Amino acid sequence: MSLNGSYRRHGLVATAILAVLCLSVLVAPREAMANQEEPVVLIGSIHRSVGEGQTMGCEKITLRPKDVIRYFSTATEVSFSTFHYESIILPCAFSGKLRRNGVVYGWSINAAGAGYLYPEDGRENLFFLCYRSCAKALPGLMGL
C-alpha cells in the first residue's frame, strides 16, 4: 500500500467521523427540545371563591398570574388516592384556564395547596399537592 493511499483512507474516515459529529450536534438539541415541557400560559383571568361562614382567613390570600405558573411548576402531581388522603381543602380557592403542553385545562388551586387540572379534551383530571419546594415558592398560599 502506498503512503498516498493510506492518507486518503484516513482522510475519508476523518471526514466521515466529522460528518457524524456535525449531524449529532444538529439532531441532539431538537430531541432535547421535544422532551421539554412547554411553559404554562394562563388564559383569561383568575377567579376567586370564598366560602361562607368560617373562612379561616382565606379572604386575605391573593394569587397573581405568576403565582399560578409557579404553583404548577413546583407542585407535585400525585395520584387521586394520594390527593384524597393528603389534601387539605379550605373554604377558598382560585380558578381559571391555562394551556400546558398544548392542552387547555380548567384549573383550581385551594388555599392550602391542593390543586387540580381539568383537561377540556376529556383526558383524566390531574391532581397536585404543594410540598416543601412549592410551599417555599408560595408562602402566602400555605401560610394559613
PDB file of C-alpha atoms in Angstrom:
ATOM      1  CA  MET A   1       0.000   0.000   0.000  1.00  0.00           C
ATOM      2  CA  SER A   2       1.316   3.375  -0.905  1.00  0.00           C
ATOM      3  CA  LEU A   3       1.670   6.232   1.525  1.00  0.00           C
ATOM      4  CA  ASN A   4      -0.790   8.314  -0.515  1.00  0.00           C
ATOM      5  CA  GLY A   5      -3.481   5.586  -0.305  1.00  0.00           C
ATOM      6  CA  SER A   6      -3.122   5.402   3.460  1.00  0.00           C
ATOM      7  CA  TYR A   7      -3.569   9.172   3.832  1.00  0.00           C
ATOM      8  CA  ARG A   8      -6.650   9.069   1.593  1.00  0.00           C
ATOM      9  CA  ARG A   9      -8.289   6.345   3.694  1.00  0.00           C
ATOM     10  CA  HIS A  10      -7.536   8.170   6.922  1.00  0.00           C
ATOM     11  CA  GLY A  11      -8.857  11.351   5.344  1.00  0.00           C
ATOM     12  CA  LEU A  12     -12.114   9.608   4.374  1.00  0.00           C
ATOM     13  CA  VAL A  13     -12.502   8.138   7.864  1.00  0.00           C
ATOM     14  CA  ALA A  14     -11.841  11.533   9.449  1.00  0.00           C
ATOM     15  CA  THR A  15     -14.372  13.149   7.103  1.00  0.00           C
ATOM     16  CA  ALA A  16     -16.979  10.502   7.982  1.00  0.00           C
ATOM     17  CA  ILE A  17     -16.400  10.994  11.716  1.00  0.00           C
ATOM     18  CA  LEU A  18     -16.674  14.753  11.320  1.00  0.00           C
ATOM     19  CA  ALA A  19     -19.942  14.377   9.391  1.00  0.00           C
ATOM     20  CA  VAL A  20     -21.431  12.152  12.116  1.00  0.00           C
ATOM     21  CA  LEU A  21     -20.410  14.632  14.813  1.00  0.00           C
ATOM     22  CA  CYS A  22     -21.937  17.535  12.891  1.00  0.00           C
ATOM     23  CA  LEU A  23     -25.217  15.642  12.448  1.00  0.00           C
ATOM     24  CA  SER A  24     -25.360  14.717  16.128  1.00  0.00           C
ATOM     25  CA  VAL A  25     -24.925  18.368  17.078  1.00  0.00           C
ATOM     26  CA  LEU A  26     -27.839  19.313  14.823  1.00  0.00           C
ATOM     27  CA  VAL A  27     -30.162  16.487  15.916  1.00  0.00           C
ATOM     28  CA  ALA A  28     -29.497  16.385  19.681  1.00  0.00           C
ATOM     29  CA  PRO A  29     -30.884  19.855  20.506  1.00  0.00           C
ATOM     30  CA  ARG A  30     -34.104  19.096  18.612  1.00  0.00           C
ATOM     31  CA  GLU A  31     -34.614  15.885  20.585  1.00  0.00           C
ATOM     32  CA  ALA A  32     -33.906  17.665  23.855  1.00  0.00           C
ATOM     33  CA  MET A  33     -36.356  20.424  22.937  1.00  0.00           C
ATOM     34  CA  ALA A  34     -39.023  17.861  22.046  1.00  0.00           C
ATOM     35  CA  ASN A  35     -38.732  16.330  25.541  1.00  0.00           C
ATOM     36  CA  GLN A  36     -39.043  19.665  27.349  1.00  0.00           C
ATOM     37  CA  GLU A  37     -42.393  20.789  28.658  1.00  0.00           C
ATOM     38  CA  GLU A  38     -43.848  23.940  27.195  1.00  0.00           C
ATOM     39  CA  PRO A  39     -44.350  26.756  29.667  1.00  0.00           C
ATOM     40  CA  VAL A  40     -47.712  27.138  31.383  1.00  0.00           C
ATOM     41  CA  VAL A  41     -49.698  30.017  29.865  1.00  0.00           C
ATOM     42  CA  LEU A  42     -52.752  31.489  31.587  1.00  0.00           C
ATOM     43  CA  ILE A  43     -55.873  32.098  29.516  1.00  0.00           C
ATOM     44  CA  GLY A  44     -58.190  34.805  30.836  1.00  0.00           C
ATOM     45  CA  SER A  45     -58.498  35.995  34.402  1.00  0.00           C
ATOM     46  CA  ILE A  46     -58.207  34.411  37.836  1.00  0.00           C
ATOM     47  CA  HIS A  47     -61.479  33.817  39.697  1.00  0.00           C
ATOM     48  CA  ARG A  48     -61.653  33.708  43.474  1.00  0.00           C
ATOM     49  CA  SER A  49     -64.245  31.864  45.547  1.00  0.00           C
ATOM     50  CA  VAL A  50     -64.525  32.180  49.317  1.00  0.00           C
ATOM     51  CA  GLY A  51     -66.971  30.032  51.251  1.00  0.00           C
ATOM     52  CA  GLU A  52     -69.497  31.448  53.660  1.00  0.00           C
ATOM     53  CA  GLY A  53     -69.190  31.329  57.424  1.00  0.00           C
ATOM     54  CA  GLN A  54     -65.821  30.410  58.898  1.00  0.00           C
ATOM     55  CA  THR A  55     -63.323  31.381  56.179  1.00  0.00           C
ATOM     56  CA  MET A  56     -60.172  30.765  58.249  1.00  0.00           C
ATOM     57  CA  GLY A  57     -58.503  33.910  56.860  1.00  0.00           C
ATOM     58  CA  CYS A  58     -58.929  32.913  53.221  1.00  0.00           C
ATOM     59  CA  GLU A  59     -60.076  36.380  52.224  1.00  0.00           C
ATOM     60  CA  LYS A  60     -56.533  37.643  52.923  1.00  0.00           C
ATOM     61  CA  ILE A  61     -54.912  35.420  50.288  1.00  0.00           C
ATOM     62  CA  THR A  62     -54.255  36.660  46.770  1.00  0.00           C
ATOM     63  CA  LEU A  63     -52.998  34.715  43.793  1.00  0.00           C
ATOM     64  CA  ARG A  64     -51.368  36.501  40.860  1.00  0.00           C
ATOM     65  CA  PRO A  65     -50.816  35.033  37.366  1.00  0.00           C
ATOM     66  CA  LYS A  66     -47.130  34.423  38.121  1.00  0.00           C
ATOM     67  CA  ASP A  67     -48.172  32.551  41.300  1.00  0.00           C
ATOM     68  CA  VAL A  68     -50.367  30.179  39.272  1.00  0.00           C
ATOM     69  CA  ILE A  69     -47.496  29.485  36.884  1.00  0.00           C
ATOM     70  CA  ARG A  70     -45.118  28.974  39.825  1.00  0.00           C
ATOM     71  CA  TYR A  71     -47.616  26.639  41.511  1.00  0.00           C
ATOM     72  CA  PHE A  72     -47.910  24.312  38.511  1.00  0.00           C
ATOM     73  CA  SER A  73     -44.115  24.424  38.092  1.00  0.00           C
ATOM     74  CA  THR A  74     -43.339  23.456  41.698  1.00  0.00           C
ATOM     75  CA  ALA A  75     -46.329  21.445  42.960  1.00  0.00           C
ATOM     76  CA  THR A  76     -46.105  17.664  42.735  1.00  0.00           C
ATOM     77  CA  GLU A  77     -48.530  15.744  40.542  1.00  0.00           C
ATOM     78  CA  VAL A  78     -49.988  12.897  42.635  1.00  0.00           C
ATOM     79  CA  SER A  79     -52.440  10.036  42.212  1.00  0.00           C
ATOM     80  CA  PHE A  80     -56.078  10.517  43.144  1.00  0.00           C
ATOM     81  CA  SER A  81     -55.700   8.289  46.231  1.00  0.00           C
ATOM     82  CA  THR A  82     -52.671  10.270  47.497  1.00  0.00           C
ATOM     83  CA  PHE A  83     -54.555  13.502  46.826  1.00  0.00           C
ATOM     84  CA  HIS A  84     -57.609  12.199  48.679  1.00  0.00           C
ATOM     85  CA  TYR A  85     -55.616  11.253  51.790  1.00  0.00           C
ATOM     86  CA  GLU A  86     -53.159  14.170  51.931  1.00  0.00           C
ATOM     87  CA  SER A  87     -55.010  17.218  50.626  1.00  0.00           C
ATOM     88  CA  ILE A  88     -56.415  19.887  52.905  1.00  0.00           C
ATOM     89  CA  ILE A  89     -59.394  21.696  51.425  1.00  0.00           C
ATOM     90  CA  LEU A  90     -60.114  25.145  52.854  1.00  0.00           C
ATOM     91  CA  PRO A  91     -63.208  27.217  52.017  1.00  0.00           C
ATOM     92  CA  CYS A  92     -61.435  29.344  49.420  1.00  0.00           C
ATOM     93  CA  ALA A  93     -59.938  28.628  46.041  1.00  0.00           C
ATOM     94  CA  PHE A  94     -58.769  30.269  42.861  1.00  0.00           C
ATOM     95  CA  SER A  95     -59.608  29.042  39.376  1.00  0.00           C
ATOM     96  CA  GLY A  96     -59.269  29.812  35.696  1.00  0.00           C
ATOM     97  CA  LYS A  97     -57.967  28.365  32.446  1.00  0.00           C
ATOM     98  CA  LEU A  98     -54.449  27.663  31.232  1.00  0.00           C
ATOM     99  CA  ARG A  99     -52.541  25.957  28.445  1.00  0.00           C
ATOM    100  CA  ARG A 100     -49.901  23.374  29.343  1.00  0.00           C
ATOM    101  CA  ASN A 101     -48.058  21.319  26.714  1.00  0.00           C
ATOM    102  CA  GLY A 102     -50.627  22.264  24.080  1.00  0.00           C
ATOM    103  CA  VAL A 103     -53.635  21.157  26.155  1.00  0.00           C
ATOM    104  CA  VAL A 104     -56.201  23.617  27.556  1.00  0.00           C
ATOM    105  CA  TYR A 105     -57.184  22.955  31.163  1.00  0.00           C
ATOM    106  CA  GLY A 106     -59.523  24.410  33.698  1.00  0.00           C
ATOM    107  CA  TRP A 107     -57.514  24.794  36.892  1.00  0.00           C
ATOM    108  CA  SER A 108     -58.237  25.229  40.569  1.00  0.00           C
ATOM    109  CA  ILE A 109     -55.844  25.905  43.444  1.00  0.00           C
ATOM    110  CA  ASN A 110     -57.076  25.664  47.014  1.00  0.00           C
ATOM    111  CA  ALA A 111     -55.654  27.989  49.665  1.00  0.00           C
ATOM    112  CA  ALA A 112     -53.976  25.077  51.478  1.00  0.00           C
ATOM    113  CA  GLY A 113     -52.109  23.994  48.351  1.00  0.00           C
ATOM    114  CA  ALA A 114     -54.313  21.327  46.755  1.00  0.00           C
ATOM    115  CA  GLY A 115     -54.595  21.859  43.000  1.00  0.00           C
ATOM    116  CA  TYR A 116     -56.431  20.383  40.038  1.00  0.00           C
ATOM    117  CA  LEU A 117     -56.167  20.480  36.278  1.00  0.00           C
ATOM    118  CA  TYR A 118     -59.338  19.586  34.359  1.00  0.00           C
ATOM    119  CA  PRO A 119     -58.466  18.901  30.704  1.00  0.00           C
ATOM    120  CA  GLU A 120     -61.019  20.199  28.223  1.00  0.00           C
ATOM    121  CA  ASP A 121     -60.321  17.343  25.802  1.00  0.00           C
ATOM    122  CA  GLY A 122     -61.742  14.666  28.115  1.00  0.00           C
ATOM    123  CA  ARG A 123     -58.476  13.262  29.465  1.00  0.00           C
ATOM    124  CA  GLU A 124     -58.304  12.345  33.143  1.00  0.00           C
ATOM    125  CA  ASN A 125     -58.061  15.105  35.737  1.00  0.00           C
ATOM    126  CA  LEU A 126     -54.630  15.793  37.227  1.00  0.00           C
ATOM    127  CA  PHE A 127     -54.115  16.299  40.963  1.00  0.00           C
ATOM    128  CA  PHE A 128     -51.356  18.336  42.636  1.00  0.00           C
ATOM    129  CA  LEU A 129     -50.113  18.873  46.167  1.00  0.00           C
ATOM    130  CA  CYS A 130     -47.880  21.667  47.371  1.00  0.00           C
ATOM    131  CA  TYR A 131     -44.961  20.062  49.219  1.00  0.00           C
ATOM    132  CA  ARG A 132     -41.784  21.698  50.551  1.00  0.00           C
ATOM    133  CA  SER A 133     -40.403  23.382  47.384  1.00  0.00           C
ATOM    134  CA  CYS A 134     -43.858  24.598  46.392  1.00  0.00           C
ATOM    135  CA  ALA A 135     -44.604  25.903  49.887  1.00  0.00           C
ATOM    136  CA  LYS A 136     -41.278  27.739  49.869  1.00  0.00           C
ATOM    137  CA  ALA A 137     -42.073  29.286  46.463  1.00  0.00           C
ATOM    138  CA  LEU A 138     -45.609  30.305  47.510  1.00  0.00           C
ATOM    139  CA  PRO A 139     -45.569  31.008  51.266  1.00  0.00           C
ATOM    140  CA  GLY A 140     -48.759  33.099  51.133  1.00  0.00           C
ATOM    141  CA  LEU A 141     -50.730  30.157  49.774  1.00  0.00           C
ATOM    142  CA  MET A 142     -49.634  27.808  52.534  1.00  0.00           C
ATOM    143  CA  GLY A 143     -49.485  30.312  55.395  1.00  0.00           C
ATOM    144  CA  LEU A 144     -52.959  29.740  56.820  1.00  0.00           C
TER     145      LEU A 144
END
